[in-house]
Amino acid sequence: MRIVIVGGVAGGMSAAARLRRRDENAEIIVFERGEHPSFANCGLPYYVSGEISEESSLLVQTPESLKESLDIDVRIRHDVIGVDAKAQTVRVRHDGRVDDWEYDALILSPGASALRPPLPGLDSPRVQTLRTVGDAVAMREQVDVGARRAVVLGAGFIGLEAAEGLRMQGLTVDVVELAPHVLPPLETEQAALIEGELAAMGITVHTGVAATAIEPETDHDTVILADGTRIAADVIVLSVGVRPDTAVFEAAGVECDRGAIVVDEHGRTNLDRIWAVGDATVSTDAVTGLRRPVALAGPANRAGRLVADHIVDPASARPIPQPVGTAIVRVGELTAAMTGANRAALTAAGIDFETVHLHPGSHAGYFPGAEQIHLLMHMRRSDGLVVGAQAVGADGVDKRIDVLATAVRNQMTGPDLMDLDLAYAPPFGSAKDPVNLAGMLAENVLSGSLELWHADRFDEPGYLLLDVRGPDEQDEDPVADALCIPHTQVRERLDEIRDAAAGRPIRVLCASGMRSYLAYRVLTAAGLAAANLSGGLLTLRAYQRGRAGELTPA
């Protein structure tokens, strides 16, 4: 049996390697358009930063090593330009020659290409993408020959990683993002923390604005923004998104949805004997049921393995799991991670949800070095199912999001998290891990013993605002129009609070939400209508900063 694979890297090479392990006699041919069939594309920004010093470190496998270890025939600089599904052939162009190759099974793993908006000046040689080893090498060469100013167009994962890498090399960096905040999948209050870190790193962030033109000049280019801002640049990184690279296959009759290949639970396309994996495919989100491409290495690798299993033994092959979109990025001293759906996706899917915020330590507070984790979790109101989570912090973020990703995958509820038996010793965590605490908070909300209100409703009228922080905190960060009573005095001053409320509901806040919860319990036990600010002032101030627009270095 001859199996032809179009494209290497995560999906294609995972499929090829698994096929060989399952079938020693199969003829496996990989046609790769570029120079490298198996490279660490997620490591490219860290080559630009200098943290990965050698280009060779990015090369996971070569055609020679793949031939030697797995007897896979990898042909680089071979561009598949056509498919005839009836004849079961692919048309391949290489070195000026075009040949037709027969296949018994065809796996499409073409990946995605960088979006190129209709921007005047975008063809300047100073404009680069960061998707291949060649891209990373070219960008670092520009740094090595004296580039001092960079503009990054797009503040997604790759854009911020590129911005960080260039800043680490000493360049001045501006980041331009059309969305209201960086890392658009993050919630506003989480993204604000990352924007603050970017400012602390000396990176200027322009949000809610588009680049309208690039003006090439003799020794630099100028990026012009819609608000009239002009930014000089020696390097311009284009990272505004990707498009599935599927035009050839769609023309051959492969069904696509907004350019992404439609596949079933085993990776099969609508055409017989053709499968597809990776960034070029559309997936059904495990939480929302919405269809979307998921450009992540983990799902691509898993899909490649499972498609290979289905080709070799369809009867025993496991289905490809629906992705939950777990992702993580380092920005300076902070880490941001997410899993499941965010507010926008849940709203688009018509899912009614509740959100809890908390700010626990990464490990026991009495042990030196504990860092605060800013954690939020979305739950479905109808049954408490965990449908999404996000965290930002300097330590321990990855561990907690991985646990919550497991909870989403296994359809656990918020209260289920209370029962998780997680590793604890003072240097690593707390007896009540942040994930356990999220479960306890979830149980309080779902049982009705805690009513929350949220930062986006802070400006609504008609309530008494009760600030239960200490006097020093209130002086340092005053909250306008709030009645200030420390939480330890709420019991003895109930009459004062009742008179001030004058029949209005009471909204309670503190720094993080814990002391205000204690006050909330006293108030409700006294028969007063109250609600607790989710995440306290830490969340509120972050949310407000996230709505403030451009951030510049302090």
XYZ file of C-alpha atoms in Angstrom:
554
model
C 0.000 0.000 0.000
C 1.292 3.443 -0.931
C 0.344 6.240 1.446
C 1.048 9.781 0.312
C 1.179 12.588 2.866
C 1.039 16.225 1.809
C 2.960 18.327 4.331
C 5.064 17.373 7.310
C 5.646 19.030 10.698
C 3.104 18.154 13.420
C 0.173 16.405 11.748
C 1.819 14.956 8.678
C 4.940 13.583 10.351
C 2.982 12.198 13.303
C 0.843 10.290 10.823
C 3.882 9.068 8.897
C 5.710 7.826 11.988
C 2.610 6.075 13.339
C 1.926 4.446 9.971
C 5.374 2.940 9.936
C 4.980 1.597 13.453
C 1.654 0.036 12.465
C 2.655 -1.277 9.033
C 6.232 -2.229 8.261
C 5.413 -2.975 4.607
C 3.620 0.238 3.620
C 5.276 2.643 1.189
C 5.101 6.049 2.869
C 5.916 9.173 0.855
C 5.821 12.689 2.311
C 5.782 15.656 -0.066
C 6.938 18.782 1.771
C 6.845 22.126 -0.001
C 9.480 23.698 2.228
C 12.982 22.844 3.347
C 12.227 21.151 6.670
C 9.731 18.298 7.103
C 9.942 18.190 10.895
C 10.868 21.292 12.859
C 9.976 22.909 16.170
C 7.720 25.688 14.888
C 6.737 26.603 18.445
C 10.412 27.227 19.175
C 10.930 29.831 16.441
C 10.389 32.935 18.638
C 12.930 31.604 21.117
C 15.519 31.370 18.368
C 14.824 35.008 17.568
C 15.284 35.897 21.260
C 18.595 34.018 21.408
C 17.380 31.579 24.062
C 17.763 28.819 21.469
C 21.203 29.549 20.113
C 21.593 27.087 17.261
C 19.387 26.772 14.179
C 20.011 23.014 14.216
C 18.198 22.771 17.559
C 14.957 23.612 15.758
C 15.241 20.624 13.417
C 13.502 17.649 14.995
C 14.117 15.300 12.054
C 15.651 15.508 8.599
C 14.754 13.560 5.456
C 17.869 11.490 6.022
C 17.099 10.673 9.662
C 13.506 9.790 8.800
C 14.660 7.458 6.050
C 17.218 5.830 8.288
C 15.054 5.324 11.382
C 11.569 4.836 9.916
C 12.107 4.123 6.201
C 9.923 7.096 5.275
C 10.530 8.674 1.864
C 10.489 12.429 2.571
C 10.799 14.700 -0.456
C 11.419 18.362 0.351
C 10.749 21.240 -2.088
C 7.964 19.138 -3.612
C 4.793 21.176 -4.069
C 1.490 19.318 -4.519
C -0.431 21.362 -7.080
C -3.361 19.058 -7.844
C -5.393 16.030 -6.748
C -7.466 13.662 -8.863
C -9.611 11.758 -6.375
C -11.097 9.414 -8.992
C -7.724 8.400 -10.389
C -6.201 8.495 -6.875
C -3.257 10.614 -7.975
C -1.549 13.780 -6.811
C 0.263 16.159 -9.126
C 3.622 17.285 -7.764
C 5.931 20.052 -8.953
C 9.639 19.865 -8.163
C 12.595 21.634 -9.683
C 10.604 22.704 -12.762
C 9.170 19.245 -13.393
C 5.579 18.062 -12.844
C 4.744 14.405 -12.114
C 1.624 12.457 -11.152
C 1.885 10.037 -8.227
C -0.622 7.312 -7.441
C -1.783 6.660 -3.890
C -3.861 4.121 -2.025
C -4.429 6.547 0.843
C -3.839 10.292 0.897
C -3.349 12.420 4.028
C -3.570 16.194 3.660
C -1.549 18.184 6.170
C -0.843 21.439 4.337
C -1.055 23.660 7.414
C -1.899 27.330 7.158
C -0.274 30.414 5.697
C -0.006 33.875 7.181
C -2.831 36.260 6.401
C -1.697 39.165 4.261
C -4.179 42.027 4.504
C -4.461 44.519 1.612
C -2.021 46.915 3.249
C -0.034 49.328 1.063
C 3.674 48.655 1.470
C 3.250 45.119 2.775
C 5.672 43.833 0.130
C 8.557 45.703 1.779
C 11.556 43.417 2.440
C 11.457 44.571 6.065
C 8.102 42.818 6.538
C 8.483 39.265 7.793
C 6.363 36.412 9.087
C 7.454 33.878 11.695
C 6.200 30.483 10.559
C 9.263 28.624 9.260
C 12.864 28.053 10.255
C 13.869 30.318 7.379
C 11.656 33.071 8.769
C 13.301 32.813 12.196
C 16.805 32.783 10.724
C 16.052 35.835 8.563
C 14.596 37.746 11.507
C 17.577 37.024 13.729
C 19.918 38.029 10.927
C 18.188 41.413 10.765
C 18.809 41.798 14.487
C 22.438 40.752 14.095
C 23.105 43.337 11.360
C 21.811 46.214 13.457
C 18.023 46.412 13.476
C 16.996 48.484 16.497
C 13.269 49.140 16.047
C 10.488 46.604 15.514
C 6.765 46.798 14.942
C 4.674 43.679 15.451
C 1.328 43.658 13.658
C -0.952 41.374 15.666
C -0.910 40.545 19.374
C -1.837 36.890 19.316
C 0.420 34.155 20.672
C 3.067 34.314 17.959
C 2.954 38.107 17.814
C 3.617 38.476 21.532
C 6.302 35.793 21.507
C 8.003 37.623 18.634
C 7.665 40.964 20.467
C 9.189 39.480 23.599
C 12.043 37.897 21.632
C 12.902 41.109 19.813
C 12.741 43.104 23.029
C 15.101 40.609 24.680
C 17.527 41.364 21.837
C 17.434 45.043 22.809
C 15.100 46.403 20.141
C 12.425 48.976 20.848
C 9.127 47.252 20.106
C 5.629 48.474 19.285
C 2.732 46.002 19.130
C -0.358 46.890 17.086
C -3.616 44.979 17.631
C -6.986 45.730 16.031
C -8.903 43.996 18.833
C -9.623 45.877 22.077
C -6.787 44.099 23.879
C -3.812 41.810 23.324
C -4.330 38.048 23.187
C -7.962 38.415 22.023
C -9.046 34.982 23.354
C -8.257 36.192 26.882
C -10.949 37.949 28.874
C -10.498 41.703 29.294
C -9.428 41.525 32.933
C -6.819 38.854 32.176
C -5.439 40.568 29.091
C -4.951 43.788 31.063
C -2.426 41.990 33.268
C -0.444 40.952 30.194
C -0.609 44.477 28.789
C 0.783 45.759 32.073
C 3.664 43.300 31.832
C 4.377 44.374 28.245
C 4.547 47.979 29.392
C 6.903 46.981 32.215
C 9.124 45.308 29.610
C 9.282 48.578 27.662
C 6.983 47.431 24.862
C 4.429 49.955 23.601
C 0.992 48.488 22.943
C -1.520 50.026 20.536
C -4.922 48.316 20.809
C -8.198 48.951 19.015
C -6.369 50.376 16.012
C -5.250 49.043 12.641
C -2.178 49.676 10.542
C -3.254 51.437 7.345
C 0.013 51.587 5.418
C 3.725 50.870 5.429
C 5.916 53.557 3.877
C 9.300 52.179 2.742
C 12.205 54.563 3.209
C 15.919 54.317 2.580
C 17.118 53.026 5.927
C 13.822 52.067 7.589
C 10.074 51.766 7.039
C 7.303 53.745 8.710
C 4.145 51.998 9.893
C 1.122 54.291 9.823
C -1.823 53.574 12.107
C -5.442 54.532 11.616
C -5.208 57.109 14.405
C -2.373 58.915 12.621
C 0.471 57.429 14.690
C 3.689 56.935 12.695
C 6.186 54.330 13.933
C 9.673 53.895 12.481
C 10.704 50.263 12.044
C 13.712 48.269 10.908
C 11.758 45.000 11.308
C 8.019 44.537 10.822
C 6.521 41.243 11.971
C 3.256 40.309 10.267
C 1.220 38.149 12.659
C -2.434 39.034 12.130
C -3.678 35.482 11.745
C -3.507 32.488 9.427
C -5.560 31.017 6.609
C -5.784 27.257 5.900
C -3.619 26.499 2.878
C -6.247 24.468 1.064
C -7.025 26.106 -2.287
C -5.562 23.211 -4.299
C -7.605 20.615 -2.439
C -10.834 22.607 -2.429
C -10.470 22.919 -6.211
C -10.186 19.124 -6.353
C -13.548 18.708 -4.609
C -12.501 18.431 -0.966
C -15.263 19.984 1.133
C -14.140 23.090 3.027
C -15.781 25.426 5.496
C -14.417 28.970 5.194
C -11.267 27.518 3.714
C -10.743 24.774 6.311
C -11.126 21.115 5.354
C -14.190 19.402 6.809
C -13.414 16.011 8.330
C -15.333 13.427 10.351
C -14.325 11.937 13.695
C -11.651 9.819 11.996
C -10.185 12.599 9.855
C -11.919 11.469 6.656
C -12.824 14.090 4.083
C -15.850 13.856 1.784
C -13.647 12.133 -0.851
C -12.874 8.443 -0.658
C -9.386 7.483 0.545
C -8.499 11.067 1.524
C -7.937 12.133 5.136
C -6.828 15.493 6.546
C -5.203 16.701 9.792
C -3.779 19.774 11.423
C -4.212 23.527 11.058
C -5.943 23.178 7.692
C -8.928 21.278 9.126
C -12.044 22.523 10.851
C -12.842 21.073 14.271
C -16.002 20.928 16.344
C -15.355 22.640 19.662
C -15.920 20.246 22.559
C -17.581 22.928 24.699
C -19.633 25.070 22.332
C -20.245 22.715 19.428
C -19.148 25.494 17.052
C -16.920 24.612 14.113
C -13.564 26.371 13.841
C -9.927 25.682 12.926
C -7.665 24.990 15.903
C -4.079 25.906 15.014
C -2.353 24.111 17.887
C 0.430 21.527 17.800
C -1.087 19.148 20.350
C -4.350 18.471 18.490
C -2.445 18.164 15.194
C -0.080 15.554 16.595
C -2.900 13.531 18.124
C -4.960 13.683 14.939
C -2.026 12.483 12.839
C -1.604 9.424 15.025
C -5.307 8.563 15.005
C -5.712 9.037 11.259
C -2.845 6.603 10.741
C -4.616 4.100 12.977
C -7.809 4.475 10.969
C -6.012 3.871 7.674
C -4.340 0.708 8.969
C -7.243 -0.733 11.011
C -10.517 1.206 10.759
C -12.417 -1.143 13.041
C -10.234 -0.495 16.087
C -9.316 3.156 15.507
C -10.276 5.624 18.216
C -12.040 8.814 17.098
C -10.154 12.095 17.074
C -11.087 13.985 20.256
C -12.796 17.325 19.890
C -10.349 20.044 20.989
C -10.870 22.177 24.090
C -8.347 24.790 22.947
C -5.794 24.612 25.750
C -3.003 27.116 25.131
C -0.250 28.907 27.031
C 2.195 31.748 26.415
C 5.034 33.407 28.320
C 5.164 37.199 28.332
C 8.050 38.592 30.340
C 7.748 37.389 33.922
C 4.128 36.317 33.458
C 2.410 33.277 32.006
C -1.065 33.366 30.474
C -2.963 30.129 29.855
C -6.479 29.151 28.891
C -8.668 26.168 28.210
C -12.218 25.706 26.994
C -14.397 28.581 25.866
C -14.253 32.274 26.700
C -17.189 34.631 27.232
C -17.495 35.523 23.555
C -17.611 31.886 22.427
C -20.080 30.898 25.137
C -22.342 33.810 24.261
C -22.135 32.990 20.542
C -23.146 29.405 21.318
C -26.085 30.530 23.453
C -24.677 28.952 26.621
C -25.804 30.575 29.876
C -22.826 30.680 32.224
C -21.470 32.040 35.484
C -17.890 33.187 36.071
C -15.882 32.993 39.283
C -12.631 34.867 39.949
C -10.000 34.174 42.572
C -6.417 35.229 43.284
C -4.693 32.451 45.269
C -0.987 31.894 45.786
C 1.026 29.506 43.643
C 2.051 27.646 46.799
C 1.729 27.969 50.566
C 1.930 31.609 51.546
C 4.243 30.978 54.480
C 6.841 29.369 52.219
C 9.095 31.921 50.469
C 8.460 32.754 46.833
C 4.698 32.326 46.531
C 3.270 34.228 43.527
C -0.311 35.305 43.008
C -2.341 33.484 40.366
C -5.205 35.387 38.762
C -7.668 32.620 37.940
C -11.134 32.688 36.426
C -13.459 29.823 35.583
C -16.651 29.702 33.541
C -19.418 27.238 34.481
C -22.650 26.363 32.720
C -25.507 27.608 34.890
C -27.803 24.687 34.188
C -25.561 22.002 35.663
C -22.301 23.612 36.829
C -20.237 22.019 34.048
C -16.787 23.605 33.755
C -16.727 25.150 30.273
C -13.629 27.341 30.384
C -10.816 28.690 32.511
C -8.015 31.230 32.252
C -5.079 32.074 34.483
C -2.310 34.668 34.557
C 0.623 34.695 36.959
C 4.342 34.343 37.460
C 4.309 30.750 38.725
C 2.017 27.727 38.830
C -0.279 28.785 35.993
C 0.493 25.831 33.718
C -0.215 23.270 36.429
C -3.639 24.696 37.248
C -4.775 25.141 33.656
C -3.706 21.594 32.819
C -5.864 20.293 35.679
C -8.785 22.447 34.515
C -8.288 21.289 30.913
C -8.657 17.744 32.205
C -11.819 18.801 34.012
C -13.255 20.277 30.807
C -12.323 17.179 28.797
C -13.949 14.867 31.334
C -17.062 17.034 31.746
C -16.554 17.724 35.425
C -18.604 20.294 37.304
C -17.232 23.152 39.330
C -18.023 21.466 42.674
C -16.249 18.295 41.471
C -12.992 20.233 41.698
C -13.282 20.346 45.477
C -12.683 16.603 45.604
C -9.542 16.457 43.470
C -6.615 14.973 45.390
C -3.764 17.170 44.150
C -0.089 17.064 45.096
C 0.747 19.250 48.068
C 3.878 20.310 49.870
C 4.645 23.933 50.828
C 7.095 24.597 47.957
C 4.585 23.328 45.372
C 1.063 24.185 46.443
C -1.358 24.535 49.332
C -3.528 22.071 51.169
C -6.387 23.821 49.409
C -4.984 24.086 45.900
C -6.207 26.963 43.717
C -8.179 24.410 41.709
C -9.829 23.125 44.898
C -10.602 26.711 45.892
C -12.200 27.339 42.501
C -14.406 24.314 43.165
C -15.422 25.609 46.591
C -16.300 28.993 45.150
C -18.232 27.286 42.359
C -20.192 25.203 44.855
C -21.140 28.323 46.837
C -22.399 30.050 43.701
C -24.296 27.080 42.293
C -25.903 26.224 45.637
C -27.176 29.768 46.016
C -25.168 30.525 49.146
C -23.211 33.190 47.263
C -24.470 35.782 44.800
C -21.816 37.416 42.666
C -21.724 40.650 40.726
C -19.100 41.418 38.133
C -16.789 44.189 37.022
C -18.748 44.876 33.847
C -21.755 45.858 35.991
C -19.852 48.095 38.387
C -21.224 51.345 36.924
C -24.857 50.292 37.097
C -26.869 52.505 39.493
C -29.230 51.600 42.315
C -27.124 49.925 44.997
C -25.103 50.722 48.090
C -21.407 50.044 47.544
C -19.783 48.659 50.680
C -15.959 48.596 50.831
C -14.822 46.254 53.615
C -11.059 46.718 53.235
C -8.912 48.241 55.960
C -8.447 52.014 56.259
C -4.916 51.971 54.832
C -6.079 50.118 51.728
C -9.000 52.482 51.297
C -6.684 55.479 51.512
C -4.222 53.988 49.020
C -6.860 53.024 46.433
C -10.143 54.768 47.271
C -13.402 53.678 45.660
C -15.708 56.588 44.933
C -19.117 56.713 46.637
C -18.412 53.643 48.761
C -19.368 53.221 52.401
C -16.127 52.091 54.050
C -16.459 49.654 56.941
C -13.733 47.055 57.607
C -15.083 43.522 57.431
C -14.317 42.955 61.125
C -16.763 45.731 62.034
C -19.693 44.731 59.829
C -21.541 42.834 62.566
C -21.476 45.719 65.044
C -22.406 48.295 62.407
C -25.312 46.507 60.736
C -27.771 49.263 61.634
C -25.514 51.854 60.007
C -25.290 49.744 56.859
C -29.051 49.137 56.807
C -29.765 52.861 57.114
C -27.269 53.732 54.380
C -28.761 51.132 52.053
C -32.267 52.556 52.544
C -33.821 49.515 50.931
C -31.300 49.274 48.112
C -29.312 46.075 47.490
C -25.776 46.064 48.850
C -22.737 45.346 46.706
C -19.684 44.319 48.736
C -16.032 44.483 47.709
C -12.542 43.986 49.099
C -9.149 43.427 47.488
C -9.649 39.872 46.216
C -13.165 38.812 47.213
C -12.468 36.834 50.398
C -13.114 39.414 53.118
C -16.093 40.720 51.198
C -17.459 37.161 51.124
C -17.249 37.027 54.921
C -19.055 40.363 55.096
C -21.599 39.134 52.562
C -22.448 36.173 54.800
C -23.033 38.490 57.768
C -25.240 40.769 55.695
C -27.399 38.022 54.244
C -27.756 36.369 57.649
C -29.175 39.699 58.841
C -31.744 39.651 56.047
C -30.057 42.214 53.795
C -29.932 41.734 50.025
C -26.274 41.624 49.003
C -23.857 40.417 46.336
C -20.072 39.982 46.360
C -17.755 41.475 43.707
C -16.195 38.511 41.888
C -12.427 38.720 42.266
C -12.609 41.967 44.232
C -10.717 45.124 43.338
C -7.895 43.099 41.759
C -10.300 41.968 39.042
C -12.146 45.300 38.855
C -9.024 47.382 38.368
C -7.665 44.980 35.761
C -10.984 45.091 33.903
C -11.012 48.897 34.009
C -7.416 49.099 32.745
C -8.340 46.737 29.943
C -10.934 49.238 28.758
C -8.552 52.197 28.904
C -6.955 51.889 25.439
C -3.295 52.329 24.550
C -0.669 51.330 27.093
C 2.823 52.784 26.962
C 5.859 51.955 29.086
C 5.978 53.616 32.495
